Coordinates of C-alpha atoms in Angstrom, one line a residue:
R1 CA -8.3 12.7 -9.7
L2 CA -6.7 10.9 -6.9
P3 CA -8.6 11.0 -3.5
T4 CA -7.2 13.2 -0.8
E5 CA -9.6 13.0 2.2
E6 CA -10.6 9.3 2.2
L7 CA -9.5 6.3 0.3
A8 CA -11.0 2.8 -0.4
I9 CA -9.3 0.3 -2.6
E10 CA -10.8 -3.0 -3.5
I11 CA -9.0 -5.7 -5.5
W12 CA -9.4 -9.3 -6.5
F13 CA -6.1 -11.1 -7.1
A14 CA -4.5 -14.5 -7.3
I15 CA -0.8 -15.2 -6.7
D16 CA 1.0 -17.7 -9.1
K17 CA 4.2 -18.2 -7.0
D18 CA 4.8 -19.7 -3.6
E19 CA 7.7 -17.4 -2.8
V20 CA 7.4 -13.6 -3.4
N21 CA 9.7 -11.3 -1.5
F22 CA 7.5 -8.2 -2.2
A23 CA 5.0 -7.4 -4.9
G24 CA 2.8 -4.3 -5.5
L25 CA -0.8 -4.6 -6.3
I26 CA -1.8 -0.9 -6.8
G27 CA -0.5 2.5 -5.7
V28 CA 1.0 5.8 -6.4
Q29 CA 4.0 6.3 -4.1
E30 CA 7.5 7.6 -3.8
D31 CA 9.7 6.4 -0.9
S32 CA 13.0 8.3 -0.9
P33 CA 14.8 10.1 1.9
R34 CA 13.3 13.5 1.1
C35 CA 9.9 12.4 -0.4
R36 CA 7.8 9.8 1.4
M37 CA 4.4 10.4 -0.1
G38 CA 1.5 8.6 -1.7
W39 CA 0.0 5.2 -0.9
S40 CA 0.4 1.6 -1.9
L41 CA -1.1 -1.9 -1.4
G42 CA 1.1 -4.9 -1.7
Y43 CA 2.1 -8.3 -0.3
E44 CA 4.9 -10.7 0.6
S45 CA 4.2 -14.5 0.5
K46 CA 6.4 -17.4 1.7
T47 CA 6.1 -21.1 2.3
V48 CA 9.5 -21.9 3.6
P49 CA 10.5 -22.2 6.5
T50 CA 7.0 -21.1 7.6
S51 CA 3.9 -20.4 5.5
F52 CA 2.6 -16.9 5.6
S53 CA 1.3 -14.0 3.5
D54 CA 1.9 -10.4 4.7
L55 CA -0.6 -7.9 3.3
S56 CA 0.5 -4.3 3.6
F57 CA -1.2 -0.9 3.1
S58 CA 1.0 2.3 3.4
V59 CA -0.3 5.9 3.2
S60 CA 1.3 9.3 3.8
L61 CA -0.8 11.7 5.7
E62 CA -0.6 15.4 6.7
G63 CA -1.0 14.4 10.4
N64 CA 2.1 12.3 10.4
D65 CA 4.3 14.7 8.5
D66 CA 6.7 16.4 10.9
S67 CA 9.5 16.9 8.4
G68 CA 7.8 18.3 5.3
F69 CA 9.0 15.3 3.3
G70 CA 6.1 13.0 4.2
K71 CA 5.9 10.0 6.5
F72 CA 4.1 6.7 5.9
M73 CA 1.8 4.9 8.3
D74 CA 1.8 1.2 7.6
A75 CA -0.9 -1.3 8.3
S76 CA -0.1 -4.9 7.7
F77 CA -1.7 -8.2 8.4
T78 CA 0.0 -11.6 8.4
R79 CA -2.1 -14.5 7.2
T80 CA -1.0 -18.0 8.1
P81 CA -0.8 -20.2 6.3
A82 CA 0.1 -18.3 3.1
I83 CA -2.5 -17.6 0.5
P84 CA -2.4 -20.7 -1.8
A85 CA -1.1 -20.2 -5.3
G86 CA -4.0 -19.7 -7.7
E87 CA -6.6 -18.9 -5.1
W88 CA -8.6 -15.8 -5.8
T89 CA -8.4 -13.3 -2.9
H90 CA -10.5 -10.2 -2.1
L91 CA -8.6 -7.4 -0.4
V92 CA -10.0 -4.0 0.7
A93 CA -7.8 -1.2 2.2
M94 CA -9.4 1.9 3.6
Y95 CA -8.5 5.3 5.1
N96 CA -11.4 7.2 6.6
G97 CA -9.6 10.3 8.1
T98 CA -8.7 8.7 11.4
S99 CA -7.9 5.0 10.9
L100 CA -6.6 2.4 8.4
Q101 CA -8.6 -0.9 7.8
L102 CA -7.8 -4.1 6.0
Y103 CA -10.5 -6.6 4.9
L104 CA -9.5 -10.0 3.7
N105 CA -12.2 -12.0 1.9
S106 CA -14.9 -9.7 3.4
V107 CA -13.6 -10.1 7.0
L108 CA -12.2 -7.1 8.9
V109 CA -8.7 -8.3 9.9
L110 CA -7.0 -5.0 11.0
T111 CA -8.0 -1.6 12.2
K112 CA -5.1 0.8 13.1
D113 CA -4.9 4.5 14.0
A114 CA -3.7 6.4 10.9
C115 CA -1.8 9.0 13.0
F116 CA -0.9 9.7 16.6
S117 CA -3.4 12.6 17.0
P118 CA -6.6 12.4 14.8
P119 CA -7.9 13.8 12.6
C120 CA -5.0 12.8 10.4
G121 CA -5.6 15.1 7.4
R122 CA -5.2 14.7 3.7
I123 CA -3.3 12.1 1.8
L124 CA 0.1 13.5 0.6
Y125 CA 1.0 12.8 -3.0
P126 CA 4.5 12.8 -4.5
V127 CA 4.4 16.0 -6.5
P128 CA 7.6 18.0 -7.0
G129 CA 7.7 20.8 -4.4
N130 CA 4.8 19.4 -2.3
R131 CA 5.3 20.8 1.2
G132 CA 8.9 21.5 0.4
S133 CA 9.8 18.0 -0.5
V134 CA 12.2 17.0 -3.3
C135 CA 10.0 14.5 -5.0
Q136 CA 11.0 13.2 -8.5
D137 CA 8.8 13.9 -11.4
R138 CA 5.2 12.8 -10.7
S139 CA 5.3 9.2 -9.6
P140 CA 3.1 6.9 -11.7
F141 CA -0.1 5.3 -10.7
T142 CA 0.6 1.6 -10.9
L143 CA -1.5 -1.5 -11.1
G144 CA 0.1 -4.9 -10.8
T145 CA 3.5 -3.6 -9.6
Y146 CA 5.2 -1.3 -7.1
E147 CA 7.6 1.1 -8.7
D148 CA 10.3 2.7 -6.6
S149 CA 11.3 5.6 -8.9
F150 CA 14.0 6.8 -6.5
Q151 CA 15.9 3.5 -6.7
G152 CA 14.7 2.6 -10.2
A153 CA 13.3 -0.8 -9.1
R154 CA 10.0 -2.5 -9.8
F155 CA 8.3 -5.2 -7.7
P156 CA 5.7 -6.9 -9.9
H157 CA 2.8 -8.9 -8.9
F158 CA 3.1 -12.6 -9.9
G159 CA -0.4 -13.7 -10.9
A160 CA -3.7 -12.3 -12.0
I161 CA -5.8 -9.3 -11.1
S162 CA -9.6 -9.7 -11.8
S163 CA -11.0 -6.3 -10.8
V164 CA -10.1 -3.1 -9.0
A165 CA -12.4 -0.5 -7.6

């Protein structure tokens, strides 16, 4: 069963390319105009013209849903310079009912309110008819990619994943 009240994702990964526009690490999410539900953890990494890696955690919560279609709260951290190709990286993303946290290599790098008026409620998942949404068939749980089922696009991770918890 997927968690609904709190969430903690831990992943060890290495990137094999210097330039990655966007890649998914793990998630279950649909992002369409009438279904913005689930959660995902991903990254972007560039070396030209400046070197950076942007790590992002998105989650859809009851406390942010004013439309019935879901709404994402995004937490992102930019690391400069970019994570070097081939370097193992430890990333943890957490939702505790009120805030989102990102840990990079065991260091807390970001804490952000998960909604405008805590407590933020349960995690909303993309299930057809959930809260009146028009979600596609159940969106898949993905590891090593982000799948946009609405647009039929995939954003694969370029590299290795050692462990997920």
